[in-house]
Amino acid sequence: MAPSSEIVTPVVGLEIHVELATATKMFCRCRNRFGDPPNTNVCPVCLGLPGALPVMNARAVEFSMKVGLALNCRVASYTKWDRKGYYYPDLPKNYQISQYDLPLSANGHLDVPLPDGGASRIRVLRAHLEEDAGKNVHDNPAHTGVDLNRAGVPLLEIVSEPDMHSVEEVMGYARSMHRLVRWLGVSEANMQMGHMRFEPNINLHITRDGRTYKTPICEVKNLNSFRALERTVQFEISRQYAEWRADPEGYSIEKREKENRGYDDALGQTVFQREKEEAHDYRYFPDPDLVPVTVSDEWRGRVEGEIGELPLARRQRYMDAGLGFKEADALTQDAPTGDLLDAAVAAGASIQRCCNLLLGRGSAFANERGCTIAEVGVTAGQLAELAKMMDAGDVNATAGARVFDKLAEVGGTPREIAEAEGLLAVKDAGQIEAWVREAIDGNPQAVEQVTSGGKKRSKAMGFLMGQVMQKSRGAAPPAEVQRLLNEKLGL
Ligand code: ZN
Ligand code: MN
């Protein structure tokens, strides 16, 4: 590793491509849907046939504005479409419609939560709208196929400033962006379906003996999982450091400005692809087939009004209401789960009690079913009623968990379930006392072990306790049982 006089600072910027969840494609009426048979969602426009004319999808612009505004960007009142020319088999037009010098959104930031409850601010340079390319299909060894269902799907490209300086910061930013686009409802952001792809730009700034060295910037293309992103950044940091150690003067940004690399998942390594092309290689020019987009103050204002509370603000609100960082963070992974909590609290339940139920049994069901906590299906009304019953001592914690399970499995009202299952706490003092008496009379050996105060005392007390709980089928309040046992045994 580095000698103590050396300071190595990773410098990372991230481009994120997000497929927008519109019903139709960016410039035609074809369906925007993953998984359909190849080349079934295509038309002359997205096939790039001569004479076909594109028409802009306003919903995609609106979705992009929403992201831009949530990222505190300046959303342009005037923007246009440009052709970015390059040849690739999955791009039949030989150009991609994108936004070059006038992106829809620019100069924003995203606050990335830190474990200590604070946040680190990553600047967003721009977020522009473009169309996705098709997909080359390599499932036949004899030839490569092309599926153009994806060609023309709206794609939002979000470009950060190189503000990240560790693997943790990169991952925090990527995950926050993932949560944000889902939160806003503009993308499913399903990684397996390629809805979100990462392209990190990575280099190192190394200070040694008062001099700063910068390694060439490497852009790693098309990463489609968090794991690939994490391994890529880790790998590049050590690879670049090793290359620089071997040749501090030669391996520098002055000599080799930029290169493109690909990620090989089997090797867990990045591999050289080519020297980076420059913007002028793409021969950008305004698309003559599309009119420029004007965004009125009224339109921008309406979209802004739809955004609502964002994850970090909501997390802070939960912490202010007394929840811990981890609890508040877990409840703000998606909007509907927090909405469920808010509605239960609005119905008069305690936030901590609801939180315990949601993150206990709720999250167990969510993991098992591969869904969010809200999608488990327990409603705010059910959650509030159960929480209130627990606070009133009508059901104890164990019984409450069982009621929650029934709600998730078959539904119903908490009180009816508790009654039907015999889970209601017994408040009849005479009945509880009778059970305690029975347990004492029926187990003289355990009583002896408790009263003699020997080594087996606490185990024996637990046994008596268990006997009473069993007789009550879990419905006796444990604290009251303990109190009565102590009293009767003269402790
Ligand atoms: Zn089409
Ligand atoms: Mn792009």
mmCIF file with all atom_site columns, N, CA and C in Angstrom, residues 14 16 71-72 109-124 160 163-180 311-312 315 325 329:
data_model
loop_
_atom_site.group_PDB
_atom_site.id
_atom_site.type_symbol
_atom_site.label_atom_id
_atom_site.label_alt_id
_atom_site.label_comp_id
_atom_site.label_asym_id
_atom_site.label_entity_id
_atom_site.label_seq_id
_atom_site.pdbx_PDB_ins_code
_atom_site.Cartn_x
_atom_site.Cartn_y
_atom_site.Cartn_z
_atom_site.occupancy
_atom_site.B_iso_or_equiv
_atom_site.pdbx_formal_charge
_atom_site.auth_seq_id
_atom_site.auth_comp_id
_atom_site.auth_asym_id
_atom_site.auth_atom_id
_atom_site.pdbx_PDB_model_num
ATOM 1   N N  . LEU A 1 14  ? -20.425 9.811  -12.134 1.00 0.00 ? 14  LEU A N  1
ATOM 2   C CA . LEU A 1 14  ? -21.267 8.697  -12.565 1.00 0.00 ? 14  LEU A CA 1
ATOM 3   C C  . LEU A 1 14  ? -22.307 9.176  -13.571 1.00 0.00 ? 14  LEU A C  1
ATOM 4   N N  . ILE A 1 16  ? -25.746 7.898  -15.198 1.00 0.00 ? 16  ILE A N  1
ATOM 5   C CA . ILE A 1 16  ? -26.768 6.876  -14.973 1.00 0.00 ? 16  ILE A CA 1
ATOM 6   C C  . ILE A 1 16  ? -27.822 6.991  -16.062 1.00 0.00 ? 16  ILE A C  1
ATOM 7   N N  . LEU A 1 71  ? -34.050 16.751 -8.223  1.00 0.00 ? 71  LEU A N  1
ATOM 8   C CA . LEU A 1 71  ? -32.594 16.850 -8.064  1.00 0.00 ? 71  LEU A CA 1
ATOM 9   C C  . LEU A 1 71  ? -32.158 18.308 -7.942  1.00 0.00 ? 71  LEU A C  1
ATOM 10  N N  . ASN A 1 72  ? -33.111 19.196 -7.713  1.00 0.00 ? 72  ASN A N  1
ATOM 11  C CA . ASN A 1 72  ? -32.812 20.619 -7.545  1.00 0.00 ? 72  ASN A CA 1
ATOM 12  C C  . ASN A 1 72  ? -32.138 21.234 -8.762  1.00 0.00 ? 72  ASN A C  1
ATOM 13  N N  . HIS A 1 109 ? -28.318 18.846 -7.557  1.00 0.00 ? 109 HIS A N  1
ATOM 14  C CA . HIS A 1 109 ? -27.534 18.024 -6.635  1.00 0.00 ? 109 HIS A CA 1
ATOM 15  C C  . HIS A 1 109 ? -28.431 16.966 -6.002  1.00 0.00 ? 109 HIS A C  1
ATOM 16  N N  . LEU A 1 110 ? -27.769 15.934 -5.484  1.00 0.00 ? 110 LEU A N  1
ATOM 17  C CA . LEU A 1 110 ? -28.478 14.895 -4.741  1.00 0.00 ? 110 LEU A CA 1
ATOM 18  C C  . LEU A 1 110 ? -27.758 14.713 -3.415  1.00 0.00 ? 110 LEU A C  1
ATOM 19  N N  . ASP A 1 111 ? -28.504 14.767 -2.326  1.00 0.00 ? 111 ASP A N  1
ATOM 20  C CA . ASP A 1 111 ? -27.915 14.528 -1.015  1.00 0.00 ? 111 ASP A CA 1
ATOM 21  C C  . ASP A 1 111 ? -27.963 13.044 -0.717  1.00 0.00 ? 111 ASP A C  1
ATOM 22  N N  . VAL A 1 112 ? -26.792 12.482 -0.442  1.00 0.00 ? 112 VAL A N  1
ATOM 23  C CA . VAL A 1 112 ? -26.689 11.046 -0.222  1.00 0.00 ? 112 VAL A CA 1
ATOM 24  C C  . VAL A 1 112 ? -26.576 10.785 1.272   1.00 0.00 ? 112 VAL A C  1
ATOM 25  N N  . PRO A 1 113 ? -27.509 9.997  1.826   1.00 0.00 ? 113 PRO A N  1
ATOM 26  C CA . PRO A 1 113 ? -27.518 9.789  3.276   1.00 0.00 ? 113 PRO A CA 1
ATOM 27  C C  . PRO A 1 113 ? -26.262 9.075  3.772   1.00 0.00 ? 113 PRO A C  1
ATOM 28  N N  . LEU A 1 114 ? -25.744 9.541  4.884   1.00 0.00 ? 114 LEU A N  1
ATOM 29  C CA . LEU A 1 114 ? -24.611 8.881  5.532   1.00 0.00 ? 114 LEU A CA 1
ATOM 30  C C  . LEU A 1 114 ? -25.128 8.171  6.782   1.00 0.00 ? 114 LEU A C  1
ATOM 31  N N  . PRO A 1 115 ? -24.419 7.103  7.205   1.00 0.00 ? 115 PRO A N  1
ATOM 32  C CA . PRO A 1 115 ? -24.903 6.329  8.360   1.00 0.00 ? 115 PRO A CA 1
ATOM 33  C C  . PRO A 1 115 ? -25.040 7.158  9.639   1.00 0.00 ? 115 PRO A C  1
ATOM 34  N N  . ASP A 1 116 ? -24.313 8.273  9.740   1.00 0.00 ? 116 ASP A N  1
ATOM 35  C CA . ASP A 1 116 ? -24.409 9.067  10.972  1.00 0.00 ? 116 ASP A CA 1
ATOM 36  C C  . ASP A 1 116 ? -25.642 9.977  10.966  1.00 0.00 ? 116 ASP A C  1
ATOM 37  N N  . GLY A 1 117 ? -26.467 9.869  9.916   1.00 0.00 ? 117 GLY A N  1
ATOM 38  C CA . GLY A 1 117 ? -27.670 10.686 9.870   1.00 0.00 ? 117 GLY A CA 1
ATOM 39  C C  . GLY A 1 117 ? -27.495 11.941 9.035   1.00 0.00 ? 117 GLY A C  1
ATOM 40  N N  . GLY A 1 118 ? -26.252 12.260 8.682   1.00 0.00 ? 118 GLY A N  1
ATOM 41  C CA . GLY A 1 118 ? -26.009 13.415 7.819   1.00 0.00 ? 118 GLY A CA 1
ATOM 42  C C  . GLY A 1 118 ? -26.133 13.040 6.353   1.00 0.00 ? 118 GLY A C  1
ATOM 43  N N  . ALA A 1 119 ? -25.619 13.896 5.483   1.00 0.00 ? 119 ALA A N  1
ATOM 44  C CA . ALA A 1 119 ? -25.698 13.616 4.052   1.00 0.00 ? 119 ALA A CA 1
ATOM 45  C C  . ALA A 1 119 ? -24.499 14.221 3.347   1.00 0.00 ? 119 ALA A C  1
ATOM 46  N N  . SER A 1 120 ? -24.108 13.608 2.240   1.00 0.00 ? 120 SER A N  1
ATOM 47  C CA . SER A 1 120 ? -23.032 14.191 1.454   1.00 0.00 ? 120 SER A CA 1
ATOM 48  C C  . SER A 1 120 ? -23.614 14.627 0.113   1.00 0.00 ? 120 SER A C  1
ATOM 49  N N  . ARG A 1 121 ? -23.305 15.843 -0.287  1.00 0.00 ? 121 ARG A N  1
ATOM 50  C CA . ARG A 1 121 ? -23.953 16.437 -1.457  1.00 0.00 ? 121 ARG A CA 1
ATOM 51  C C  . ARG A 1 121 ? -23.156 16.178 -2.727  1.00 0.00 ? 121 ARG A C  1
ATOM 52  N N  . ILE A 1 122 ? -23.787 15.504 -3.703  1.00 0.00 ? 122 ILE A N  1
ATOM 53  C CA . ILE A 1 122 ? -23.148 15.231 -4.983  1.00 0.00 ? 122 ILE A CA 1
ATOM 54  C C  . ILE A 1 122 ? -23.823 16.116 -6.029  1.00 0.00 ? 122 ILE A C  1
ATOM 55  N N  . ARG A 1 123 ? -23.018 16.900 -6.753  1.00 0.00 ? 123 ARG A N  1
ATOM 56  C CA . ARG A 1 123 ? -23.606 17.793 -7.750  1.00 0.00 ? 123 ARG A CA 1
ATOM 57  C C  . ARG A 1 123 ? -24.006 17.023 -9.012  1.00 0.00 ? 123 ARG A C  1
ATOM 58  N N  . VAL A 1 124 ? -25.129 17.448 -9.590  1.00 0.00 ? 124 VAL A N  1
ATOM 59  C CA . VAL A 1 124 ? -25.588 16.858 -10.846 1.00 0.00 ? 124 VAL A CA 1
ATOM 60  C C  . VAL A 1 124 ? -25.359 17.889 -11.945 1.00 0.00 ? 124 VAL A C  1
ATOM 61  N N  . SER A 1 160 ? -23.390 13.102 -13.182 1.00 0.00 ? 160 SER A N  1
ATOM 62  C CA . SER A 1 160 ? -22.936 13.802 -11.966 1.00 0.00 ? 160 SER A CA 1
ATOM 63  C C  . SER A 1 160 ? -21.615 14.503 -12.230 1.00 0.00 ? 160 SER A C  1
ATOM 64  N N  . ASP A 1 163 ? -17.686 14.128 -8.020  1.00 0.00 ? 163 ASP A N  1
ATOM 65  C CA . ASP A 1 163 ? -17.693 14.536 -6.611  1.00 0.00 ? 163 ASP A CA 1
ATOM 66  C C  . ASP A 1 163 ? -17.553 13.384 -5.624  1.00 0.00 ? 163 ASP A C  1
ATOM 67  N N  . MET A 1 164 ? -17.429 12.165 -6.152  1.00 0.00 ? 164 MET A N  1
ATOM 68  C CA . MET A 1 164 ? -17.386 11.020 -5.233  1.00 0.00 ? 164 MET A CA 1
ATOM 69  C C  . MET A 1 164 ? -15.955 10.546 -5.037  1.00 0.00 ? 164 MET A C  1
ATOM 70  N N  . HIS A 1 165 ? -15.610 10.208 -3.796  1.00 0.00 ? 165 HIS A N  1
ATOM 71  C CA . HIS A 1 165 ? -14.217 9.910  -3.482  1.00 0.00 ? 165 HIS A CA 1
ATOM 72  C C  . HIS A 1 165 ? -14.001 8.572  -2.793  1.00 0.00 ? 165 HIS A C  1
ATOM 73  N N  . SER A 1 166 ? -15.015 7.726  -2.789  1.00 0.00 ? 166 SER A N  1
ATOM 74  C CA . SER A 1 166 ? -14.852 6.395  -2.214  1.00 0.00 ? 166 SER A CA 1
ATOM 75  C C  . SER A 1 166 ? -15.909 5.475  -2.816  1.00 0.00 ? 166 SER A C  1
ATOM 76  N N  . VAL A 1 167 ? -15.672 4.183  -2.685  1.00 0.00 ? 167 VAL A N  1
ATOM 77  C CA . VAL A 1 167 ? -16.644 3.197  -3.165  1.00 0.00 ? 167 VAL A CA 1
ATOM 78  C C  . VAL A 1 167 ? -17.981 3.416  -2.454  1.00 0.00 ? 167 VAL A C  1
ATOM 79  N N  . GLU A 1 168 ? -17.922 3.683  -1.143  1.00 0.00 ? 168 GLU A N  1
ATOM 80  C CA . GLU A 1 168 ? -19.143 3.856  -0.358  1.00 0.00 ? 168 GLU A CA 1
ATOM 81  C C  . GLU A 1 168 ? -19.962 5.036  -0.880  1.00 0.00 ? 168 GLU A C  1
ATOM 82  N N  . GLU A 1 169 ? -19.267 6.120  -1.238  1.00 0.00 ? 169 GLU A N  1
ATOM 83  C CA . GLU A 1 169 ? -19.983 7.298  -1.717  1.00 0.00 ? 169 GLU A CA 1
ATOM 84  C C  . GLU A 1 169 ? -20.652 7.017  -3.071  1.00 0.00 ? 169 GLU A C  1
ATOM 85  N N  . VAL A 1 170 ? -19.938 6.297  -3.940  1.00 0.00 ? 170 VAL A N  1
ATOM 86  C CA . VAL A 1 170 ? -20.507 5.941  -5.241  1.00 0.00 ? 170 VAL A CA 1
ATOM 87  C C  . VAL A 1 170 ? -21.757 5.086  -5.046  1.00 0.00 ? 170 VAL A C  1
ATOM 88  N N  . MET A 1 171 ? -21.650 4.092  -4.170  1.00 0.00 ? 171 MET A N  1
ATOM 89  C CA . MET A 1 171 ? -22.786 3.200  -3.951  1.00 0.00 ? 171 MET A CA 1
ATOM 90  C C  . MET A 1 171 ? -23.952 3.946  -3.299  1.00 0.00 ? 171 MET A C  1
ATOM 91  N N  . GLY A 1 172 ? -23.636 4.846  -2.381  1.00 0.00 ? 172 GLY A N  1
ATOM 92  C CA . GLY A 1 172 ? -24.682 5.639  -1.735  1.00 0.00 ? 172 GLY A CA 1
ATOM 93  C C  . GLY A 1 172 ? -25.433 6.494  -2.757  1.00 0.00 ? 172 GLY A C  1
ATOM 94  N N  . TYR A 1 173 ? -24.670 7.092  -3.676  1.00 0.00 ? 173 TYR A N  1
ATOM 95  C CA . TYR A 1 173 ? -25.285 7.932  -4.718  1.00 0.00 ? 173 TYR A CA 1
ATOM 96  C C  . TYR A 1 173 ? -26.148 7.081  -5.645  1.00 0.00 ? 173 TYR A C  1
ATOM 97  N N  . ALA A 1 174 ? -25.604 5.941  -6.085  1.00 0.00 ? 174 ALA A N  1
ATOM 98  C CA . ALA A 1 174 ? -26.341 5.076  -7.020  1.00 0.00 ? 174 ALA A CA 1
ATOM 99  C C  . ALA A 1 174 ? -27.638 4.572  -6.383  1.00 0.00 ? 174 ALA A C  1
ATOM 100 N N  . ARG A 1 175 ? -27.550 4.157  -5.125  1.00 0.00 ? 175 ARG A N  1
ATOM 101 C CA . ARG A 1 175 ? -28.741 3.642  -4.455  1.00 0.00 ? 175 ARG A CA 1
ATOM 102 C C  . ARG A 1 175 ? -29.761 4.748  -4.189  1.00 0.00 ? 175 ARG A C  1
ATOM 103 N N  . SER A 1 176 ? -29.275 5.941  -3.863  1.00 0.00 ? 176 SER A N  1
ATOM 104 C CA . SER A 1 176 ? -30.202 7.058  -3.635  1.00 0.00 ? 176 SER A CA 1
ATOM 105 C C  . SER A 1 176 ? -30.923 7.416  -4.926  1.00 0.00 ? 176 SER A C  1
ATOM 106 N N  . MET A 1 177 ? -30.207 7.373  -6.047  1.00 0.00 ? 177 MET A N  1
ATOM 107 C CA . MET A 1 177 ? -30.830 7.695  -7.331  1.00 0.00 ? 177 MET A CA 1
ATOM 108 C C  . MET A 1 177 ? -31.869 6.632  -7.681  1.00 0.00 ? 177 MET A C  1
ATOM 109 N N  . HIS A 1 178 ? -31.528 5.383  -7.410  1.00 0.00 ? 178 HIS A N  1
ATOM 110 C CA . HIS A 1 178 ? -32.448 4.270  -7.654  1.00 0.00 ? 178 HIS A CA 1
ATOM 111 C C  . HIS A 1 178 ? -33.735 4.477  -6.836  1.00 0.00 ? 178 HIS A C  1
ATOM 112 N N  . ARG A 1 179 ? -33.561 4.781  -5.561  1.00 0.00 ? 179 ARG A N  1
ATOM 113 C CA . ARG A 1 179 ? -34.722 4.998  -4.697  1.00 0.00 ? 179 ARG A CA 1
ATOM 114 C C  . ARG A 1 179 ? -35.539 6.198  -5.190  1.00 0.00 ? 179 ARG A C  1
ATOM 115 N N  . LEU A 1 180 ? -34.855 7.258  -5.619  1.00 0.00 ? 180 LEU A N  1
ATOM 116 C CA . LEU A 1 180 ? -35.547 8.480  -6.034  1.00 0.00 ? 180 LEU A CA 1
ATOM 117 C C  . LEU A 1 180 ? -36.434 8.258  -7.263  1.00 0.00 ? 180 LEU A C  1
ATOM 118 N N  . PRO A 1 311 ? -37.456 11.340 -0.126  1.00 0.00 ? 311 PRO A N  1
ATOM 119 C CA . PRO A 1 311 ? -37.015 10.361 0.883   1.00 0.00 ? 311 PRO A CA 1
ATOM 120 C C  . PRO A 1 311 ? -36.230 10.948 2.060   1.00 0.00 ? 311 PRO A C  1
ATOM 121 N N  . LEU A 1 312 ? -35.256 11.833 1.769   1.00 0.00 ? 312 LEU A N  1
ATOM 122 C CA . LEU A 1 312 ? -34.433 12.342 2.868   1.00 0.00 ? 312 LEU A CA 1
ATOM 123 C C  . LEU A 1 312 ? -35.232 13.193 3.841   1.00 0.00 ? 312 LEU A C  1
ATOM 124 N N  . ARG A 1 315 ? -37.322 10.866 5.913   1.00 0.00 ? 315 ARG A N  1
ATOM 125 C CA . ARG A 1 315 ? -36.505 10.155 6.906   1.00 0.00 ? 315 ARG A CA 1
ATOM 126 C C  . ARG A 1 315 ? -36.227 11.062 8.109   1.00 0.00 ? 315 ARG A C  1
ATOM 127 N N  . PHE A 1 325 ? -32.197 6.071  13.305  1.00 0.00 ? 325 PHE A N  1
ATOM 128 C CA . PHE A 1 325 ? -31.775 6.239  11.916  1.00 0.00 ? 325 PHE A CA 1
ATOM 129 C C  . PHE A 1 325 ? -32.110 5.018  11.063  1.00 0.00 ? 325 PHE A C  1
ATOM 130 N N  . ASP A 1 329 ? -34.671 4.988  8.035   1.00 0.00 ? 329 ASP A N  1
ATOM 131 C CA . ASP A 1 329 ? -34.128 4.702  6.709   1.00 0.00 ? 329 ASP A CA 1
ATOM 132 C C  . ASP A 1 329 ? -34.865 3.528  6.066   1.00 0.00 ? 329 ASP A C  1
#
